[in-house]
C-alpha cells in the first residue's frame, strides 16, 4: 500500500481550497494515552479537531454547577501547538448528559435556567477558541420533534433560546444545528429546513447545518441526493459542515478489506459532491483510525469505518478523500 508520506497531507490539500479537514479525538478520562503515532497522524493530516465526547454535558458539567474541562484540555493544547482549529460538540443534546440532568424534575427545577447556565458556562470557557459550535444536536426523531426534557420545558423556544445563549458567550463562533439522517431528501431534512427558516425569520444567530454522515457502504446518499440537500441549506444562506463522517463496512461477512474499495468510492463521492459548494467549508471525520471508532460497539457486525487502519496505515479511502478534495478549485 502506498504511504501517506507520498504526496501532500489532507490538510495541505485542503488549505489552499478554503476547506477545513478535521477529525474527532478520543480523550479518555483516565487510562493510557494514545501511542505517539496517533498524535503524529492527527497533527500531520488534520487542521481541525473536535472532541469525540469531552465537550459534551456529561463531561463538562458532571455535577450541577461544577464545570470540568480537564478531559478536553490535552486536545485544545495540542491544537494550539499544531495550528489546528477547534470545533465544539455539543452544547445541548438529549444524550451525553450527566445523571443529575436526567433526574431534573420539571415541577421543581427551572429547566430553562439549567440549560442556559450550561450553554453559558461551556461557551464562555472556549470563547475565542472554538470557531464553530454544534449548538444543539438531534432534535428530530421518528417523524417529528424528539421528546426530550429540553423540548418539554422550552417548546418552540428551544432552538431560539439555545442559539441566543450560545451567541451571548461565543459571539465570534459560527453556530450550527447538527443531525444525522438529513443527508438525503426525506421528512427529516424537510423538518430541519422548516425549523432553520423559522429561526432565520426570528433573527436567531444561526450560521449553518451540520450533516453527521454516519453511513454504511450500502446506504450512503447518492451524489444527487447529497447535492440536493446541501443546495437547499445553502439556498437559505447557511453554511454546511460534514461533521462526523464515517462509512462502515460489514465485518462478519468475509474479510472487511474486500469492502475497502467500495468504501473509498463512497467517501470519494460524498466529499467530491460536498466540496463543490463553496459554502461547505469543513469536513470532519468521526475519528481517523480503525483502532478507535464508536462503530463496532454501536452497530454490531460493522466496523473499519475510517481512513486509516488500526496500525495507522492509510486505506484506499484516505487516497480517495485526498483526490476528492483536489476537485475543489484553489481559492483565487
Ligand atoms: C458518540 C461517541 O463516538 C461515542 O464514543 C459515545 O459513546 C456516544 O456518542 N452522533 C453524535 C456523536 O453527534 O456525539 C456521537 O458520538 C455519534 C453520533
Tab-separated table of C-alpha atoms and ligand atoms in Angstrom:
chain	number	residue	atom	x	y	z
A	1	UNK	CA	0.000	0.000	0.000
A	2	UNK	CA	1.346	3.469	-0.738
A	3	UNK	CA	2.450	5.527	2.195
A	4	UNK	CA	0.682	8.756	3.056
A	5	UNK	CA	4.059	10.433	3.075
A	6	UNK	CA	3.877	10.078	-0.724
A	7	UNK	CA	2.232	13.339	-1.614
A	8	UNK	CA	0.628	16.111	0.383
A	9	UNK	CA	-1.341	15.572	3.583
A	10	UNK	CA	-5.084	16.129	3.759
A	11	UNK	CA	-4.549	19.463	5.467
A	12	UNK	CA	-2.040	20.600	2.865
A	13	UNK	CA	-4.514	19.611	0.159
A	14	UNK	CA	-7.478	21.353	1.807
A	15	UNK	CA	-5.874	24.587	2.971
A	16	UNK	CA	-5.454	26.403	-0.378
A	17	UNK	CA	-9.069	25.489	-1.150
A	18	UNK	CA	-10.503	27.234	1.927
A	19	UNK	CA	-11.652	23.945	3.325
A	20	UNK	CA	-11.072	22.647	6.835
A	21	UNK	CA	-10.395	18.961	7.282
A	22	UNK	CA	-10.736	17.554	10.768
A	23	UNK	CA	-11.130	14.524	12.975
A	24	UNK	CA	-12.809	13.625	16.254
A	25	UNK	CA	-10.311	12.999	19.031
A	26	UNK	CA	-10.640	10.302	21.643
A	27	UNK	CA	-9.760	11.671	25.068
A	28	UNK	CA	-10.040	9.050	27.784
A	29	UNK	CA	-10.895	10.368	31.243
A	30	UNK	CA	-8.280	8.030	32.544
A	31	UNK	CA	-6.259	5.252	31.067
A	32	UNK	CA	-3.318	5.090	28.768
A	33	UNK	CA	-2.579	7.970	26.442
A	34	UNK	CA	-2.725	7.070	22.780
A	35	UNK	CA	0.511	5.949	21.097
A	36	UNK	CA	2.749	8.569	19.610
A	37	UNK	CA	1.613	7.579	16.091
A	38	UNK	CA	-1.954	8.649	16.970
A	39	UNK	CA	-0.912	12.214	17.709
A	40	UNK	CA	1.566	12.307	14.827
A	41	UNK	CA	-1.061	11.402	12.215
A	42	UNK	CA	-3.599	13.754	13.823
A	43	UNK	CA	-1.140	16.652	13.667
A	44	UNK	CA	0.134	15.896	10.168
A	45	UNK	CA	-3.148	15.223	8.422
A	46	UNK	CA	-5.788	17.445	10.022
A	47	UNK	CA	-6.119	21.184	10.572
A	48	UNK	CA	-9.218	20.893	12.767
A	49	UNK	CA	-10.130	18.787	15.792
A	50	UNK	CA	-13.328	18.056	17.701
A	51	UNK	CA	-13.650	16.127	20.956
A	52	UNK	CA	-15.481	12.839	20.355
A	53	UNK	CA	-17.040	13.146	23.832
A	54	UNK	CA	-15.099	15.500	26.091
A	55	UNK	CA	-17.094	18.696	25.428
A	56	UNK	CA	-20.494	17.034	25.914
A	57	UNK	CA	-22.516	17.957	29.029
A	58	UNK	CA	-21.692	14.712	30.846
A	59	UNK	CA	-18.012	15.622	30.748
A	60	UNK	CA	-18.181	19.403	31.109
A	61	UNK	CA	-20.713	19.645	33.942
A	62	UNK	CA	-20.549	16.278	35.763
A	63	UNK	CA	-22.049	17.788	38.920
A	64	UNK	CA	-24.565	20.602	38.975
A	65	UNK	CA	-22.790	23.933	38.922
A	66	UNK	CA	-19.335	22.334	38.749
A	67	UNK	CA	-17.741	22.645	35.372
A	68	UNK	CA	-14.828	20.404	34.446
A	69	UNK	CA	-12.808	20.941	31.303
A	70	UNK	CA	-9.874	18.692	32.099
A	71	UNK	CA	-10.801	15.939	29.610
A	72	UNK	CA	-10.680	18.247	26.585
A	73	UNK	CA	-7.652	20.272	27.689
A	74	UNK	CA	-4.996	17.980	26.141
A	75	UNK	CA	-6.788	18.379	22.808
A	76	UNK	CA	-7.056	22.165	22.874
A	77	UNK	CA	-3.391	22.385	23.888
A	78	UNK	CA	-2.419	20.013	21.072
A	79	UNK	CA	-4.498	22.041	18.618
A	80	UNK	CA	-2.815	25.301	19.610
A	81	UNK	CA	0.614	23.703	19.181
A	82	UNK	CA	-0.257	22.301	15.757
A	83	UNK	CA	-2.053	25.257	14.235
A	84	UNK	CA	-5.401	23.454	14.356
A	85	UNK	CA	-8.851	24.977	14.769
A	86	UNK	CA	-11.223	23.518	17.360
A	87	UNK	CA	-14.815	22.647	16.539
A	88	UNK	CA	-17.160	22.398	19.526
A	89	UNK	CA	-19.573	19.478	20.020
A	90	UNK	CA	-22.140	19.850	21.576
A	91	UNK	CA	-23.766	22.387	23.913
A	92	UNK	CA	-27.237	20.842	24.066
A	93	UNK	CA	-28.301	17.237	23.442
A	94	UNK	CA	-30.674	14.667	24.915
A	95	UNK	CA	-27.815	12.170	25.190
A	96	UNK	CA	-24.311	12.535	26.646
A	97	UNK	CA	-25.755	14.270	29.707
A	98	UNK	CA	-24.888	13.656	33.363
A	99	UNK	CA	-27.250	11.750	35.653
A	100	UNK	CA	-28.194	14.881	37.588
A	101	UNK	CA	-29.566	16.422	34.367
A	102	UNK	CA	-31.551	13.254	33.598
A	103	UNK	CA	-33.063	13.407	37.069
A	104	UNK	CA	-34.248	17.029	36.866
A	105	UNK	CA	-37.873	17.426	37.852
A	106	UNK	CA	-39.847	19.915	35.772
A	107	UNK	CA	-42.128	20.546	38.776
A	108	UNK	CA	-39.207	21.596	40.942
A	109	UNK	CA	-36.349	22.633	38.686
A	110	UNK	CA	-36.168	25.593	36.374
A	111	UNK	CA	-35.135	23.527	33.335
A	112	UNK	CA	-34.550	26.507	31.060
A	113	UNK	CA	-32.183	28.057	33.615
A	114	UNK	CA	-30.196	24.826	33.847
A	115	UNK	CA	-29.766	24.693	30.087
A	116	UNK	CA	-28.906	28.392	29.858
A	117	UNK	CA	-26.286	28.112	32.601
A	118	UNK	CA	-24.750	25.082	30.896
A	119	UNK	CA	-24.581	26.751	27.490
A	120	UNK	CA	-23.129	29.923	29.015
A	121	UNK	CA	-20.548	28.042	31.116
A	122	UNK	CA	-19.167	25.968	28.269
A	123	UNK	CA	-19.378	28.580	25.510
A	124	UNK	CA	-17.655	31.095	27.763
A	125	UNK	CA	-14.787	28.772	28.627
A	126	UNK	CA	-13.990	28.344	24.920
A	127	UNK	CA	-14.799	31.899	23.847
A	128	UNK	CA	-12.478	32.882	21.009
A	129	UNK	CA	-11.053	29.348	20.776
A	130	UNK	CA	-13.871	27.275	19.305
A	131	UNK	CA	-14.502	28.548	15.776
A	132	UNK	CA	-17.804	26.699	15.331
A	133	UNK	CA	-20.221	25.073	17.769
A	134	UNK	CA	-22.779	22.363	17.319
A	135	UNK	CA	-25.196	24.324	19.469
A	136	UNK	CA	-27.839	21.626	19.592
A	137	UNK	CA	-27.795	18.076	18.330
A	138	UNK	CA	-30.516	15.745	17.012
A	139	UNK	CA	-33.835	17.368	17.940
A	140	UNK	CA	-35.926	15.383	15.430
A	141	UNK	CA	-36.851	11.729	15.692
A	142	UNK	CA	-39.465	9.332	14.240
A	143	UNK	CA	-41.231	11.838	12.041
A	144	UNK	CA	-41.242	14.859	14.349
A	145	UNK	CA	-39.804	16.533	17.409
A	146	UNK	CA	-37.869	14.287	19.732
A	147	UNK	CA	-39.497	14.161	23.158
A	148	UNK	CA	-36.772	15.434	25.497
A	149	UNK	CA	-36.569	17.223	28.793
A	150	UNK	CA	-35.437	20.363	26.960
A	151	UNK	CA	-38.209	20.273	24.387
A	152	UNK	CA	-40.871	19.646	27.030
A	153	UNK	CA	-39.671	22.619	29.074
A	154	UNK	CA	-38.976	25.118	26.290
A	155	UNK	CA	-41.304	24.076	23.464
A	156	UNK	CA	-40.841	26.182	20.345
A	157	UNK	CA	-38.423	28.431	22.222
A	158	UNK	CA	-35.862	25.628	22.475
A	159	UNK	CA	-33.721	26.416	19.449
A	160	UNK	CA	-34.164	30.215	19.529
A	161	UNK	CA	-33.091	30.211	23.176
A	162	UNK	CA	-30.034	27.942	22.929
A	163	UNK	CA	-28.708	29.727	19.862
A	164	UNK	CA	-29.118	33.124	21.549
A	165	UNK	CA	-27.466	31.867	24.732
A	166	UNK	CA	-24.576	30.434	22.741
A	167	UNK	CA	-24.131	33.687	20.845
A	168	UNK	CA	-24.001	35.689	24.089
A	169	UNK	CA	-20.943	33.785	25.288
A	170	UNK	CA	-19.394	32.746	21.974
A	171	UNK	CA	-20.006	35.874	19.905
A	172	UNK	CA	-17.322	35.032	17.332
A	173	UNK	CA	-18.238	31.387	16.805
A	174	UNK	CA	-20.235	30.038	13.874
A	175	UNK	CA	-23.343	28.413	15.325
A	176	UNK	CA	-24.577	25.136	13.830
A	177	UNK	CA	-27.555	22.838	14.107
A	178	UNK	CA	-26.322	19.220	13.786
A	179	UNK	CA	-28.146	15.966	13.000
A	180	UNK	CA	-27.939	12.568	11.300
A	181	UNK	CA	-30.224	11.144	8.646
A	182	UNK	CA	-30.572	14.512	6.897
A	183	UNK	CA	-28.063	13.744	4.137
A	184	UNK	CA	-30.818	12.518	1.796
A	185	UNK	CA	-34.203	14.008	0.880
A	186	UNK	CA	-36.959	12.964	3.304
A	187	UNK	CA	-39.111	14.125	6.211
A	188	UNK	CA	-36.149	14.842	8.469
A	189	UNK	CA	-34.359	17.338	6.244
A	190	UNK	CA	-37.745	18.923	5.485
A	191	UNK	CA	-38.418	19.363	9.219
A	192	UNK	CA	-34.889	20.656	9.759
A	193	UNK	CA	-35.125	23.209	6.968
A	194	UNK	CA	-38.527	24.402	8.167
A	195	UNK	CA	-37.079	24.977	11.627
A	196	UNK	CA	-33.970	26.707	10.211
A	197	UNK	CA	-36.194	29.006	8.146
A	198	UNK	CA	-38.252	29.838	11.243
A	199	UNK	CA	-35.083	30.659	13.222
A	200	UNK	CA	-33.796	32.921	10.465
A	201	UNK	CA	-37.164	34.707	10.292
A	202	UNK	CA	-36.941	35.285	14.043
A	203	UNK	CA	-33.458	36.781	13.647
A	204	UNK	CA	-31.807	33.990	15.672
A	205	UNK	CA	-27.987	33.815	15.328
A	206	UNK	CA	-27.730	30.635	13.230
A	207	UNK	CA	-24.952	30.119	10.701
A	208	UNK	CA	-25.003	26.557	9.472
A	209	UNK	CA	-26.217	22.992	9.431
A	210	UNK	CA	-24.012	20.020	10.252
A	211	UNK	CA	-24.626	16.774	8.391
A	212	UNK	CA	-23.263	13.976	10.584
A	213	UNK	CA	-22.895	11.458	7.704
A	214	UNK	CA	-22.727	8.135	9.551
A	215	UNK	CA	-23.423	5.683	6.739
A	216	UNK	CA	-22.812	2.147	5.552
A	217	UNK	CA	-21.224	1.392	2.220
A	218	UNK	CA	-24.745	0.499	1.031
A	219	UNK	CA	-26.952	3.296	2.378
A	220	UNK	CA	-24.846	6.392	1.786
A	221	UNK	CA	-26.512	9.166	-0.236
A	222	UNK	CA	-26.009	9.337	-3.954
A	223	UNK	CA	-24.341	12.363	-5.469
A	224	UNK	CA	-27.664	13.885	-6.482
A	225	UNK	CA	-29.277	13.225	-3.085
A	226	UNK	CA	-26.440	14.876	-1.181
A	227	UNK	CA	-26.185	17.774	-3.646
A	228	UNK	CA	-29.934	18.343	-3.336
A	229	UNK	CA	-29.746	18.588	0.447
A	230	UNK	CA	-26.665	20.804	0.548
A	231	UNK	CA	-28.145	23.031	-2.145
A	232	UNK	CA	-31.326	23.548	-0.112
A	233	UNK	CA	-29.354	24.510	3.006
A	234	UNK	CA	-27.109	26.866	1.067
A	235	UNK	CA	-30.187	28.470	-0.512
A	236	UNK	CA	-31.201	29.620	2.984
A	237	UNK	CA	-27.893	31.488	3.200
A	238	UNK	CA	-26.435	28.949	5.633
A	239	UNK	CA	-23.129	27.119	5.698
A	240	UNK	CA	-22.764	23.346	5.684
A	241	UNK	CA	-20.212	21.188	7.501
A	242	UNK	CA	-19.905	17.425	7.195
A	243	UNK	CA	-19.414	16.958	10.908
A	244	UNK	CA	-18.962	13.257	11.711
A	245	UNK	CA	-18.448	11.295	8.528
A	246	UNK	CA	-17.661	7.596	8.775
A	247	UNK	CA	-18.556	4.863	6.291
A	248	UNK	CA	-18.855	1.458	7.905
A	249	UNK	CA	-18.272	-1.900	6.197
A	250	UNK	CA	-19.501	-5.385	7.159
A	251	UNK	CA	-17.058	-7.161	9.435
A	252	UNK	CA	-18.829	-10.536	9.693
A	253	UNK	CA	-19.149	-11.269	6.003
A	254	UNK	CA	-15.632	-12.326	4.953
A	255	UNK	CA	-12.612	-10.087	5.307
A	256	UNK	CA	-13.588	-6.445	5.847
A	257	UNK	CA	-10.782	-5.444	3.487
A	258	UNK	CA	-12.788	-6.727	0.492
A	259	UNK	CA	-15.089	-3.718	1.032
A	260	UNK	CA	-12.329	-1.129	1.185
A	261	UNK	CA	-12.502	-0.133	-2.484
A	262	UNK	CA	-16.252	0.349	-2.283
A	263	UNK	CA	-15.771	2.350	0.908
A	264	UNK	CA	-13.225	4.535	-0.880
A	265	UNK	CA	-15.730	5.101	-3.676
A	266	UNK	CA	-18.408	6.213	-1.171
A	267	UNK	CA	-16.101	8.537	0.757
A	268	UNK	CA	-14.767	9.995	-2.507
A	269	UNK	CA	-18.249	10.513	-3.921
A	270	UNK	CA	-19.570	12.249	-0.819
A	271	UNK	CA	-16.577	14.534	-0.344
A	272	UNK	CA	-16.429	15.407	-4.044
A	273	UNK	CA	-20.112	16.322	-4.033
A	274	UNK	CA	-19.811	18.395	-0.878
A	275	UNK	CA	-16.650	20.334	-1.764
A	276	UNK	CA	-18.276	21.594	-4.951
A	277	UNK	CA	-20.229	24.027	-2.718
A	278	UNK	CA	-18.069	26.948	-1.507
A	279	UNK	CA	-20.436	27.355	1.481
A	280	UNK	CA	-19.500	23.818	2.598
A	281	UNK	CA	-16.189	24.660	4.225
A	282	UNK	CA	-15.391	21.916	6.745
A	283	UNK	CA	-15.302	18.130	6.635
A	284	UNK	CA	-14.714	16.263	9.883
A	285	UNK	CA	-14.321	12.503	10.244
A	286	UNK	CA	-15.592	10.773	13.403
A	287	UNK	CA	-12.102	9.578	14.228
A	288	UNK	CA	-9.341	8.696	11.795
A	289	UNK	CA	-8.021	5.244	12.710
A	290	UNK	CA	-9.994	1.996	12.855
A	291	UNK	CA	-8.200	1.459	16.148
A	292	UNK	CA	-10.738	3.798	17.757
A	293	UNK	CA	-14.245	4.218	16.484
A	294	UNK	CA	-17.705	4.151	18.014
A	295	UNK	CA	-18.936	1.979	15.131
A	296	UNK	CA	-18.185	-1.619	16.276
A	297	UNK	CA	-19.848	-1.098	19.657
A	298	UNK	CA	-22.927	0.700	18.278
A	299	UNK	CA	-23.504	-1.287	15.069
A	300	UNK	CA	-22.961	-4.992	15.544
A	301	UNK	CA	-21.241	-6.617	12.585
A	302	UNK	CA	-19.928	-3.329	11.208
A	303	UNK	CA	-16.615	-1.547	11.527
A	304	UNK	CA	-13.469	-0.286	9.776
A	305	UNK	CA	-15.300	2.960	9.030
A	306	UNK	CA	-12.363	5.383	8.880
A	307	UNK	CA	-9.449	6.469	6.683
A	308	UNK	CA	-6.543	4.751	8.469
A	309	UNK	CA	-6.371	1.154	9.634
A	310	UNK	CA	-5.651	0.140	13.216
A	311	UNK	CA	-1.904	0.450	12.552
A	312	UNK	CA	-2.256	3.984	11.230
A	313	UNK	CA	-1.701	2.899	7.623
A	314	UNK	CA	-3.792	4.823	5.095
A	315	UNK	CA	-6.602	2.840	3.453
A	316	UNK	CA	-7.934	3.322	-0.102
A	317	UNK	CA	-10.492	5.690	1.473
A	318	UNK	CA	-7.680	8.039	2.504
A	319	UNK	CA	-6.444	8.420	-1.069
A	320	UNK	CA	-9.986	8.760	-2.405
A	321	UNK	CA	-10.696	11.598	0.053
A	322	UNK	CA	-7.483	13.393	-0.826
A	323	UNK	CA	-8.263	13.093	-4.515
A	324	UNK	CA	-11.836	14.301	-3.956
A	325	UNK	CA	-10.600	17.423	-2.165
A	326	UNK	CA	-8.474	18.352	-5.188
A	327	UNK	CA	-11.626	18.677	-7.308
A	328	UNK	CA	-12.370	21.926	-5.447
A	329	UNK	CA	-10.609	24.782	-7.202
A	330	UNK	CA	-7.990	26.584	-5.106
A	331	UNK	CA	-9.282	29.896	-3.773
A	332	UNK	CA	-8.206	32.758	-6.021
B	1	LIG	C1	-20.691	9.030	20.084
B	1	LIG	C2	-19.260	8.728	20.510
B	1	LIG	O1	-18.500	8.443	19.354
B	1	LIG	C3	-19.241	7.575	21.470
B	1	LIG	O2	-17.918	7.379	21.986
B	1	LIG	C4	-20.210	7.830	22.619
B	1	LIG	O3	-20.278	6.674	23.439
B	1	LIG	C5	-21.594	8.163	22.112
B	1	LIG	O4	-21.512	9.245	21.213
B	1	LIG	N1	-23.778	11.407	16.817
B	1	LIG	C6	-23.139	12.364	17.563
B	1	LIG	C7	-21.933	11.988	18.355
B	1	LIG	O5	-23.479	13.546	17.490
B	1	LIG	O6	-21.798	12.757	19.519
B	1	LIG	C8	-21.941	10.512	18.688
B	1	LIG	O7	-20.700	10.204	19.310
B	1	LIG	C9	-22.160	9.679	17.453
B	1	LIG	C10	-23.492	10.000	16.815
